[in-house]
Amino acid sequence: MPRRNPQPLPPTVAVRLEVVDDPRAISVIAGAVGAVGGRVRSLSTVRRAGRAGVLPDAPATVTVELEVEDADEPAVVGALGPLAEVVVIHLTRPMGKIFGKRVIVVGGGAQVAQVALGAVTEADRHNLRGERISVDTIPLVGEEHIANAVRAVADLPRARMLVLAGSIMGGEISTAADELRAVGIPIIALNMVGSITEHVDLVVSDPVQAGTMAVMAVADTATLDLARLKGRRY
Amino acid sequence: MPRRNPQPLPPTVAVRLEVVDDPRAISVIAGAVGAVGGRVRSLSTVRRAGRAGVLPDAPATVTVELEVEDADEPAVVGALGPLAEVVVIHLTRPMGKIFGKRVIVVGGGAQVAQVALGAVTEADRHNLRGERISVDTIPLVGEEHIANAVRAVADLPRARMLVLAGSIMGGEISTAADELRAVGIPIIALNMVGSITEHVDLVVSDPVQAGTMAVMAVADTATLDLARLKGRRY
């Protein structure tokens, strides 16, 4: 059966850098990577204030996780090592290899926890066979907060599926759901009050089942094809 | 009672960009942001192949989420708008405001799900009062895979706490736990077989309680101070 994302991503080099905290530093770093043909795919500032507290004369630094495609490890390290902006380089592993695809669960605490139970249990079975699927959750209340979270899923790295777990959702949340699906991220919703059930790919009444199906739909080791179930209710 | 992270982060501007997929593009973008005093704090490639598929002559593009500190929205948009590398700009919201602090849960599926139940339920209570706490999980098996995940938590944006949920952990996982705590991320472990319980901040026997305490320890709306419990077992 054809899968939604059959082509593997190109190899990624990951490094953790301690960087002088200057507004120009990231441009210099990305420029050095680009000069050896690398494409910066991800950069996260994970900690602030490095050695500045230790050595009084040292400049303020930040710790940055950097992921690069289309250049190999020696090329990336060779490009970044000589830069004055880079204080320390440490090879790490790309996030995609460790935490993999992400199923996001948003809604009320009671239901989010039950969806997570199904999704984590199912992800366990696939991760044992070589998959990498994470289940990431946030309990939230209120149309505006949930709509903002739905929209933000479009900007989360490696997000492949959203599960909306609540008792009543509609209005701005349904608008946000349409926007998210338009960028290619499918949505499963619990069977609930409100217009949301008309704006998702699949409606599932049992939260454990919803979590299980969400993981099956993104796993290459399963054969649940959401496109063939579009609009169904279980 | 003093909290671990009392100082708020500076305001962040977030934009979603469609960018020409050239190795130099990110350097040009970061340079334009730096020229108006902004610091690039986060960049994620969230989708590939934009309009290249729609208009045959258009260059390949990628969609990138960019977060910048120390420059306001008009300055960032004004700096990026004229660039040839930037095809579309869309204002978004910084991830920290939507998904907030992250509690990461790693281990066996059965226990991860129970820790998640406690953590999601407790996060619900704090998020109702204005906190933003996410509970992000991955079920994994095997010393090497778990040790790699523990190390990678150091490179996850907004990760504030790790919960190790399993029945036996030690060896390389304990070494990775020491490394993670050395960069300032505390660890709660379930009471289990193996050396891991000697390499964490707190040991909790009940998984729901472990998840609850993990969230309380990172919530500004709670008063559980992990530093005062160091080495205790519950």
CSV table of C-alpha atoms in Angstrom, one decimal:
chain,number,residue,atom,x,y,z
A,1,MET,CA,0.0,0.0,0.0
A,2,PRO,CA,1.4,3.4,-0.9
A,3,ARG,CA,2.5,5.5,2.1
A,4,ARG,CA,2.1,9.2,2.5
A,5,ASN,CA,5.8,10.0,2.9
A,6,PRO,CA,7.7,7.3,1.1
A,7,GLN,CA,11.0,9.1,0.3
A,8,PRO,CA,13.5,9.2,3.1
A,9,LEU,CA,15.0,12.5,4.1
A,10,PRO,CA,18.7,13.1,3.1
A,11,PRO,CA,21.4,12.4,5.7
A,12,THR,CA,21.7,15.1,8.3
A,13,VAL,CA,24.7,16.3,10.3
A,14,ALA,CA,23.9,17.6,13.8
A,15,VAL,CA,26.3,19.6,16.0
A,16,ARG,CA,25.9,21.4,19.3
A,17,LEU,CA,27.7,24.7,19.3
A,18,GLU,CA,28.6,27.2,22.0
A,19,VAL,CA,28.4,30.5,20.1
A,20,VAL,CA,29.3,34.1,20.9
A,21,ASP,CA,25.9,35.8,21.4
A,22,ASP,CA,26.3,38.5,18.8
A,23,PRO,CA,23.5,39.4,16.3
A,24,ARG,CA,25.8,38.6,13.4
A,25,ALA,CA,26.9,35.2,14.7
A,26,ILE,CA,24.2,33.0,13.1
A,27,SER,CA,24.7,34.6,9.7
A,28,VAL,CA,28.4,33.9,9.9
A,29,ILE,CA,27.8,30.3,10.9
A,30,ALA,CA,25.1,29.7,8.2
A,31,GLY,CA,27.4,31.3,5.7
A,32,ALA,CA,30.3,29.0,6.5
A,33,VAL,CA,28.0,26.0,6.3
A,34,GLY,CA,26.6,27.2,3.0
A,35,ALA,CA,30.1,27.8,1.6
A,36,VAL,CA,30.7,24.0,1.8
A,37,GLY,CA,27.3,23.3,0.2
A,38,GLY,CA,25.4,22.6,3.4
A,39,ARG,CA,21.8,23.7,4.0
A,40,VAL,CA,20.9,24.8,7.5
A,41,ARG,CA,17.7,22.9,8.2
A,42,SER,CA,17.3,23.5,12.0
A,43,LEU,CA,18.7,25.7,14.7
A,44,SER,CA,17.6,25.8,18.3
A,45,THR,CA,18.9,28.0,21.1
A,46,VAL,CA,18.8,25.5,23.9
A,47,ARG,CA,20.7,27.3,26.7
A,48,ARG,CA,21.9,30.9,27.4
A,49,ALA,CA,24.8,32.3,29.3
A,50,GLY,CA,27.7,29.9,28.8
A,51,ARG,CA,31.2,30.6,30.1
A,52,ALA,CA,30.4,34.3,30.6
A,53,GLY,CA,29.6,33.5,34.3
A,54,VAL,CA,32.8,31.5,34.7
A,55,LEU,CA,35.4,33.8,33.2
A,56,PRO,CA,34.6,37.4,33.8
A,57,ASP,CA,36.2,38.7,30.6
A,58,ALA,CA,34.7,36.1,28.3
A,59,PRO,CA,31.9,37.2,26.0
A,60,ALA,CA,28.3,36.0,26.6
A,61,THR,CA,27.6,32.8,24.7
A,62,VAL,CA,24.6,30.7,23.9
A,63,THR,CA,24.3,26.9,23.2
A,64,VAL,CA,22.8,26.1,19.8
A,65,GLU,CA,21.8,22.8,18.2
A,66,LEU,CA,22.4,23.0,14.5
A,67,GLU,CA,21.3,20.5,11.8
A,68,VAL,CA,22.7,20.6,8.3
A,69,GLU,CA,21.9,18.7,5.1
A,70,ASP,CA,24.0,18.2,2.0
A,71,ALA,CA,27.4,18.4,3.7
A,72,ASP,CA,29.2,15.7,5.7
A,73,GLU,CA,30.5,15.8,9.2
A,74,PRO,CA,34.1,16.6,8.4
A,75,ALA,CA,33.0,19.4,6.0
A,76,VAL,CA,30.7,21.0,8.6
A,77,VAL,CA,33.2,20.7,11.5
A,78,GLY,CA,36.0,22.0,9.2
A,79,ALA,CA,33.8,25.0,8.2
A,80,LEU,CA,32.7,25.9,11.7
A,81,GLY,CA,35.9,25.1,13.7
A,82,PRO,CA,38.0,28.1,12.6
A,83,LEU,CA,35.2,30.7,13.2
A,84,ALA,CA,35.8,33.2,16.0
A,85,GLU,CA,32.0,33.0,16.7
A,86,VAL,CA,32.2,29.3,17.6
A,87,VAL,CA,33.7,28.5,21.0
A,88,VAL,CA,32.9,24.8,21.3
A,89,ILE,CA,31.7,22.2,18.7
A,90,HIS,CA,30.3,18.9,19.8
A,91,LEU,CA,28.9,16.3,17.4
A,92,THR,CA,25.3,15.1,18.3
A,93,ARG,CA,22.6,13.2,16.6
A,94,PRO,CA,19.8,14.7,14.5
A,95,MET,CA,16.5,15.0,16.3
A,96,GLY,CA,14.7,13.1,13.5
A,97,LYS,CA,16.7,10.0,14.3
A,98,ILE,CA,16.0,10.1,18.0
A,99,PHE,CA,12.5,11.4,18.4
A,100,GLY,CA,11.2,10.8,14.9
A,101,LYS,CA,7.7,11.6,13.7
A,102,ARG,CA,5.5,13.5,16.1
A,103,VAL,CA,1.8,12.8,16.9
A,104,ILE,CA,0.5,16.0,18.6
A,105,VAL,CA,-2.4,15.7,21.1
A,106,VAL,CA,-4.3,18.9,22.1
A,107,GLY,CA,-7.4,19.4,24.3
A,108,GLY,CA,-8.8,18.7,27.7
A,109,GLY,CA,-6.6,17.0,30.3
A,110,ALA,CA,-8.8,13.9,30.8
A,111,GLN,CA,-9.2,13.1,27.1
A,112,VAL,CA,-5.6,14.1,26.2
A,113,ALA,CA,-4.4,11.6,28.8
A,114,GLN,CA,-6.5,8.8,27.4
A,115,VAL,CA,-5.5,9.5,23.8
A,116,ALA,CA,-1.9,9.5,25.0
A,117,LEU,CA,-2.4,6.1,26.6
A,118,GLY,CA,-3.5,4.7,23.2
A,119,ALA,CA,-0.9,6.5,21.2
A,120,VAL,CA,2.1,5.7,23.5
A,121,THR,CA,1.1,2.1,23.7
A,122,GLU,CA,0.8,1.8,19.9
A,123,ALA,CA,4.0,3.8,19.3
A,124,ASP,CA,5.8,1.3,21.6
A,125,ARG,CA,4.9,-1.5,19.3
A,126,HIS,CA,6.1,0.3,16.2
A,127,ASN,CA,9.3,1.7,17.8
A,128,LEU,CA,10.2,-1.9,18.8
A,129,ARG,CA,10.3,-2.7,15.0
A,130,GLY,CA,12.5,0.2,14.1
A,131,GLU,CA,10.1,3.1,13.8
A,132,ARG,CA,10.6,6.4,15.7
A,133,ILE,CA,7.3,7.9,16.8
A,134,SER,CA,6.9,10.4,19.6
A,135,VAL,CA,3.6,11.4,21.2
A,136,ASP,CA,3.6,15.1,22.3
A,137,THR,CA,0.7,16.6,24.3
A,138,ILE,CA,-0.6,19.8,25.7
A,139,PRO,CA,-3.8,20.2,27.8
A,140,LEU,CA,-5.4,23.5,27.0
A,141,VAL,CA,-8.8,25.2,27.6
A,142,GLY,CA,-10.6,27.8,25.5
A,143,GLU,CA,-11.3,28.4,21.9
A,144,GLU,CA,-8.6,30.9,21.3
A,145,HIS,CA,-5.8,28.9,23.0
A,146,ILE,CA,-6.7,25.7,21.3
A,147,ALA,CA,-7.0,27.5,17.9
A,148,ASN,CA,-3.6,29.0,18.4
A,149,ALA,CA,-2.1,25.6,19.2
A,150,VAL,CA,-3.7,24.0,16.2
A,151,ARG,CA,-2.2,26.7,13.9
A,152,ALA,CA,1.2,26.3,15.6
A,153,VAL,CA,1.3,22.6,14.8
A,154,ALA,CA,2.1,23.8,11.2
A,155,ASP,CA,5.4,25.2,12.6
A,156,LEU,CA,6.4,22.3,14.7
A,157,PRO,CA,9.3,20.3,13.3
A,158,ARG,CA,8.4,16.6,12.4
A,159,ALA,CA,4.7,17.0,13.3
A,160,ARG,CA,2.8,14.5,11.2
A,161,MET,CA,-0.6,14.2,12.9
A,162,LEU,CA,-2.9,16.2,15.3
A,163,VAL,CA,-5.4,14.6,17.5
A,164,LEU,CA,-8.1,17.0,19.0
A,165,ALA,CA,-9.2,15.5,22.3
A,166,GLY,CA,-12.1,17.4,23.9
A,167,SER,CA,-15.9,17.6,24.5
A,168,ILE,CA,-16.7,20.7,22.5
A,169,MET,CA,-14.7,22.5,19.8
A,170,GLY,CA,-15.7,24.7,16.9
A,171,GLY,CA,-15.6,28.3,15.6
A,172,GLU,CA,-12.0,29.5,15.4
A,173,ILE,CA,-10.7,26.0,16.1
A,174,SER,CA,-12.5,24.7,13.0
A,175,THR,CA,-11.0,27.5,10.9
A,176,ALA,CA,-7.5,26.7,12.3
A,177,ALA,CA,-8.1,22.9,11.5
A,178,ASP,CA,-8.8,23.8,7.9
A,179,GLU,CA,-5.6,25.8,7.7
A,180,LEU,CA,-3.6,23.0,9.2
A,181,ARG,CA,-4.9,20.4,6.9
A,182,ALA,CA,-4.2,22.7,3.9
A,183,VAL,CA,-0.5,22.5,4.7
A,184,GLY,CA,-0.7,18.7,4.7
A,185,ILE,CA,-1.1,17.7,8.4
A,186,PRO,CA,-4.1,15.5,9.0
A,187,ILE,CA,-6.3,15.7,12.0
A,188,ILE,CA,-8.3,13.1,14.0
A,189,ALA,CA,-10.9,14.4,16.4
A,190,LEU,CA,-12.8,12.6,19.2
A,191,ASN,CA,-16.6,12.5,18.6
A,192,MET,CA,-17.7,15.7,20.3
A,193,VAL,CA,-20.1,18.7,20.3
A,194,GLY,CA,-19.4,21.5,17.8
A,195,SER,CA,-18.4,22.0,14.2
A,196,ILE,CA,-14.9,20.5,14.5
A,197,THR,CA,-16.0,17.0,13.5
A,198,GLU,CA,-16.9,18.4,10.0
A,199,HIS,CA,-13.4,19.8,9.7
A,200,VAL,CA,-11.1,16.8,10.3
A,201,ASP,CA,-10.1,13.7,8.4
A,202,LEU,CA,-11.5,11.2,10.8
A,203,VAL,CA,-13.8,11.1,13.9
A,204,VAL,CA,-13.2,8.4,16.6
A,205,SER,CA,-15.4,8.1,19.7
A,206,ASP,CA,-13.0,6.2,21.9
A,207,PRO,CA,-9.9,8.2,22.9
A,208,VAL,CA,-7.6,5.2,23.3
A,209,GLN,CA,-8.7,4.0,19.8
A,210,ALA,CA,-8.1,7.6,18.5
A,211,GLY,CA,-4.6,7.6,19.8
A,212,THR,CA,-3.9,4.1,18.4
A,213,MET,CA,-5.2,5.0,15.0
A,214,ALA,CA,-3.2,8.3,14.9
A,215,VAL,CA,0.0,6.4,15.4
A,216,MET,CA,-0.9,3.7,12.9
A,217,ALA,CA,-1.6,6.4,10.3
A,218,VAL,CA,1.9,7.8,10.5
A,219,ALA,CA,3.8,4.5,11.1
A,220,ASP,CA,5.6,2.9,8.1
A,221,THR,CA,5.2,-0.3,10.0
A,222,ALA,CA,1.4,-0.2,9.9
A,223,THR,CA,-1.1,-0.2,7.0
A,224,LEU,CA,-3.8,2.3,8.1
A,225,ASP,CA,-4.3,4.8,5.3
A,226,LEU,CA,-6.1,7.9,6.5
A,227,ALA,CA,-6.9,9.0,2.9
A,228,ARG,CA,-9.1,5.9,2.5
A,229,LEU,CA,-11.0,6.7,5.6
A,230,LYS,CA,-11.6,10.4,5.0
A,231,GLY,CA,-14.8,11.6,6.6
A,232,ARG,CA,-15.6,8.3,8.4
A,233,ARG,CA,-16.7,8.0,12.0
A,234,TYR,CA,-15.8,5.2,14.4
B,1,MET,CA,10.1,30.3,47.4
B,2,PRO,CA,12.8,31.0,44.8
B,3,ARG,CA,12.1,29.3,41.4
B,4,ARG,CA,14.8,27.8,39.1
B,5,ASN,CA,14.1,30.1,36.2
B,6,PRO,CA,12.7,33.3,37.6
B,7,GLN,CA,13.7,35.7,34.8
B,8,PRO,CA,11.3,35.8,31.8
B,9,LEU,CA,12.8,35.5,28.3
B,10,PRO,CA,12.9,38.6,26.1
B,11,PRO,CA,10.1,39.2,23.6
B,12,THR,CA,10.3,37.0,20.6
B,13,VAL,CA,9.1,37.7,17.0
B,14,ALA,CA,8.0,34.6,15.0
B,15,VAL,CA,7.6,34.4,11.3
B,16,ARG,CA,6.9,31.6,8.8
B,17,LEU,CA,8.9,32.0,5.6
B,18,GLU,CA,8.8,30.4,2.3
B,19,VAL,CA,12.5,30.5,1.3
B,20,VAL,CA,14.3,29.6,-1.9
B,21,ASP,CA,16.2,26.4,-1.1
B,22,ASP,CA,19.7,27.6,-1.8
B,23,PRO,CA,22.7,26.8,0.6
B,24,ARG,CA,23.3,30.5,1.0
B,25,ALA,CA,19.7,31.5,1.8
B,26,ILE,CA,19.7,31.0,5.6
B,27,SER,CA,22.9,33.1,5.9
B,28,VAL,CA,21.4,35.9,4.0
B,29,ILE,CA,18.2,35.8,6.1
B,30,ALA,CA,20.1,35.7,9.4
B,31,GLY,CA,22.3,38.5,8.1
B,32,ALA,CA,19.4,40.7,7.4
B,33,VAL,CA,17.9,40.0,10.8
B,34,GLY,CA,21.3,40.7,12.5
B,35,ALA,CA,21.6,44.0,10.6
B,36,VAL,CA,18.6,45.3,12.4
B,37,GLY,CA,20.0,44.0,15.8
B,38,GLY,CA,17.9,40.8,15.9
B,39,ARG,CA,19.3,37.5,17.2
B,40,VAL,CA,18.1,34.3,15.4
B,41,ARG,CA,17.1,32.0,18.3
B,42,SER,CA,15.3,29.3,16.4
B,43,LEU,CA,14.8,28.0,12.8
B,44,SER,CA,13.0,24.9,11.8
B,45,THR,CA,12.4,23.6,8.3
B,46,VAL,CA,8.9,22.4,8.6
B,47,ARG,CA,8.0,21.6,5.0
B,48,ARG,CA,9.9,21.1,1.7
B,49,ALA,CA,8.9,21.7,-1.9
B,50,GLY,CA,6.7,24.7,-2.0
B,51,ARG,CA,5.5,26.2,-5.3
B,52,ALA,CA,8.1,24.4,-7.3
B,53,GLY,CA,5.5,21.8,-8.0
B,54,VAL,CA,2.9,24.4,-8.9
B,55,LEU,CA,4.8,26.6,-11.3
B,56,PRO,CA,7.3,24.6,-13.3
B,57,ASP,CA,9.8,27.5,-13.7
B,58,ALA,CA,9.8,28.5,-10.0
B,59,PRO,CA,12.8,27.5,-7.9
B,60,ALA,CA,12.5,24.8,-5.2
B,61,THR,CA,11.5,26.3,-1.9
B,62,VAL,CA,11.2,25.2,1.8
B,63,THR,CA,9.0,26.5,4.6
B,64,VAL,CA,10.9,27.7,7.6
B,65,GLU,CA,9.7,28.8,11.0
B,66,LEU,CA,12.0,31.6,12.3
B,67,GLU,CA,12.2,33.1,15.8
B,68,VAL,CA,14.1,36.3,16.5
B,69,GLU,CA,14.9,38.2,19.7
B,70,ASP,CA,15.9,41.8,20.1
B,71,ALA,CA,14.1,43.2,17.1
B,72,ASP,CA,10.4,44.0,16.8
B,73,GLU,CA,7.9,42.7,14.2
B,74,PRO,CA,8.1,45.7,11.8
B,75,ALA,CA,12.0,45.6,11.9
B,76,VAL,CA,12.1,41.8,11.1
B,77,VAL,CA,9.5,42.0,8.4
B,78,GLY,CA,11.1,45.1,6.9
B,79,ALA,CA,14.5,43.3,6.9
B,80,LEU,CA,13.2,40.1,5.3
B,81,GLY,CA,10.6,41.4,2.9
B,82,PRO,CA,13.0,42.8,0.3
B,83,LEU,CA,15.2,39.7,0.1
B,84,ALA,CA,15.1,37.7,-3.1
B,85,GLU,CA,15.5,34.5,-1.0
B,86,VAL,CA,12.2,35.1,0.8
B,87,VAL,CA,9.1,34.3,-1.3
B,88,VAL,CA,6.4,34.6,1.4
B,89,ILE,CA,6.3,36.0,5.0
B,90,HIS,CA,3.6,35.1,7.4
B,91,LEU,CA,3.6,36.3,11.1
B,92,THR,CA,3.1,33.5,13.6
B,93,ARG,CA,3.4,33.0,17.3
B,94,PRO,CA,6.6,31.9,19.1
B,95,MET,CA,6.5,28.2,20.2
B,96,GLY,CA,7.3,29.1,23.8
B,97,LYS,CA,4.0,31.0,24.1
B,98,ILE,CA,2.0,28.1,22.6
B,99,PHE,CA,3.6,25.0,23.9
B,100,GLY,CA,5.7,26.4,26.7
B,101,LYS,CA,8.0,24.3,28.9
B,102,ARG,CA,8.4,20.7,28.0
B,103,VAL,CA,8.4,17.7,30.4
B,104,ILE,CA,9.9,14.8,28.4
B,105,VAL,CA,9.0,11.2,29.3
B,106,VAL,CA,11.2,8.3,27.9
B,107,GLY,CA,11.0,4.6,28.6
B,108,GLY,CA,8.8,1.5,28.3
B,109,GLY,CA,5.3,2.0,26.8
B,110,ALA,CA,3.3,0.9,29.8
B,111,GLN,CA,5.1,3.2,32.2
B,112,VAL,CA,5.4,6.1,29.8
B,113,ALA,CA,1.6,6.1,29.4
B,114,GLN,CA,1.1,6.1,33.2
B,115,VAL,CA,3.6,8.9,33.7
B,116,ALA,CA,1.9,10.8,30.9
B,117,LEU,CA,-1.5,10.4,32.6
B,118,GLY,CA,-0.2,12.0,35.8
B,119,ALA,CA,1.8,14.7,34.0
B,120,VAL,CA,-1.0,15.7,31.5
B,121,THR,CA,-3.6,15.8,34.3
B,122,GLU,CA,-1.3,18.0,36.4
B,123,ALA,CA,-0.3,20.2,33.5
B,124,ASP,CA,-4.0,20.8,32.8
B,125,ARG,CA,-4.4,22.3,36.3
B,126,HIS,CA,-1.5,24.6,35.8
B,127,ASN,CA,-2.3,25.6,32.2
B,128,LEU,CA,-5.8,26.6,33.4
B,129,ARG,CA,-4.0,29.2,35.6
B,130,GLY,CA,-1.9,30.7,32.8
B,131,GLU,CA,1.0,28.3,32.7
B,132,ARG,CA,2.1,26.6,29.4
B,133,ILE,CA,3.4,23.1,30.0
B,134,SER,CA,3.6,20.3,27.4
B,135,VAL,CA,4.2,16.6,28.1
B,136,ASP,CA,6.2,15.0,25.3
B,137,THR,CA,6.8,11.3,25.3
B,138,ILE,CA,8.6,8.5,23.4
B,139,PRO,CA,8.4,4.8,24.2
B,140,LEU,CA,11.8,3.2,23.5
B,141,VAL,CA,13.5,-0.1,24.3
B,142,GLY,CA,17.2,-0.8,24.7
B,143,GLU,CA,20.2,0.8,26.6
B,144,GLU,CA,21.7,2.4,23.5
B,145,HIS,CA,18.4,3.9,22.2
B,146,ILE,CA,17.4,5.2,25.6
B,147,ALA,CA,20.8,6.6,26.3
B,148,ASN,CA,20.8,8.5,23.0
B,149,ALA,CA,17.3,9.9,23.8
B,150,VAL,CA,18.5,11.1,27.2
B,151,ARG,CA,21.5,12.8,25.6
B,152,ALA,CA,19.3,14.4,23.0
B,153,VAL,CA,17.0,16.0,25.6
B,154,ALA,CA,19.9,18.5,26.0
B,155,ASP,CA,19.3,19.6,22.4
B,156,LEU,CA,15.5,19.9,22.6
B,157,PRO,CA,14.2,23.4,22.8
B,158,ARG,CA,12.3,24.3,26.0
B,159,ALA,CA,13.0,20.9,27.6
B,160,ARG,CA,12.9,21.5,31.4
B,161,MET,CA,12.6,18.0,32.9
B,162,LEU,CA,13.1,14.4,32.0
B,163,VAL,CA,11.2,11.5,33.5
B,164,LEU,CA,12.7,8.0,33.0
B,165,ALA,CA,9.9,5.5,33.1
B,166,GLY,CA,11.0,1.9,33.0
B,167,SER,CA,11.8,-1.3,34.9
B,168,ILE,CA,15.5,-1.6,34.4
B,169,MET,CA,18.0,1.1,33.4
B,170,GLY,CA,21.7,1.6,34.0
B,171,GLY,CA,25.1,1.5,32.2
B,172,GLU,CA,25.2,4.0,29.4
B,173,ILE,CA,21.8,5.4,30.4
B,174,SER,CA,23.3,6.4,33.8
B,175,THR,CA,26.3,8.1,32.1
B,176,ALA,CA,23.9,10.0,29.8
B,177,ALA,CA,21.8,11.0,32.8
B,178,ASP,CA,24.9,12.5,34.5
B,179,GLU,CA,25.6,14.5,31.3
B,180,LEU,CA,22.1,15.8,31.0
B,181,ARG,CA,22.0,16.9,34.6
B,182,ALA,CA,25.3,18.6,34.1
B,183,VAL,CA,23.7,20.9,31.5
B,184,GLY,CA,21.0,21.8,34.0
B,185,ILE,CA,18.1,19.5,33.1
B,186,PRO,CA,16.8,17.6,36.2
B,187,ILE,CA,15.7,13.9,36.0
B,188,ILE,CA,13.0,12.0,37.9
B,189,ALA,CA,13.1,8.2,37.6
B,190,LEU,CA,10.7,5.5,38.6
B,191,ASN,CA,11.9,3.2,41.3
B,192,MET,CA,13.5,0.4,39.2
B,193,VAL,CA,16.3,-2.1,38.8
B,194,GLY,CA,19.7,-0.8,37.8
B,195,SER,CA,22.1,2.0,38.6
B,196,ILE,CA,19.9,4.8,37.2
B,197,THR,CA,18.2,5.5,40.5
B,198,GLU,CA,21.7,6.7,41.8
B,199,HIS,CA,22.0,9.2,38.9
B,200,VAL,CA,18.8,11.2,39.1
B,201,ASP,CA,17.4,14.0,41.2
B,202,LEU,CA,14.4,12.1,42.6
B,203,VAL,CA,13.1,8.6,42.6
B,204,VAL,CA,9.3,8.0,42.7
B,205,SER,CA,7.6,4.6,42.8
B,206,ASP,CA,4.2,5.4,41.4
B,207,PRO,CA,4.3,6.6,37.8
B,208,VAL,CA,1.2,8.9,38.1
B,209,GLN,CA,2.9,10.5,41.1
B,210,ALA,CA,6.2,10.8,39.1
B,211,GLY,CA,4.4,12.6,36.3
B,212,THR,CA,2.6,14.9,38.7
B,213,MET,CA,5.7,15.8,40.5
B,214,ALA,CA,7.6,16.4,37.3
B,215,VAL,CA,5.1,19.0,36.2
B,216,MET,CA,4.9,20.6,39.7
B,217,ALA,CA,8.7,21.0,39.6
B,218,VAL,CA,8.6,23.1,36.4
B,219,ALA,CA,5.4,25.0,37.0
B,220,ASP,CA,5.7,28.6,38.3
B,221,THR,CA,2.2,28.0,39.7
B,222,ALA,CA,3.4,25.3,42.0
B,223,THR,CA,5.8,25.2,44.9
B,224,LEU,CA,7.6,21.8,44.6
B,225,ASP,CA,11.4,22.6,44.6
B,226,LEU,CA,13.3,19.7,43.3
B,227,ALA,CA,16.6,21.0,44.8
B,228,ARG,CA,15.2,20.5,48.3
B,229,LEU,CA,14.3,16.9,47.5
B,230,LYS,CA,17.5,15.9,45.9
B,231,GLY,CA,18.2,12.2,46.3
B,232,ARG,CA,14.9,11.4,48.1
B,233,ARG,CA,12.7,8.4,47.2
B,234,TYR,CA,8.9,8.3,47.3
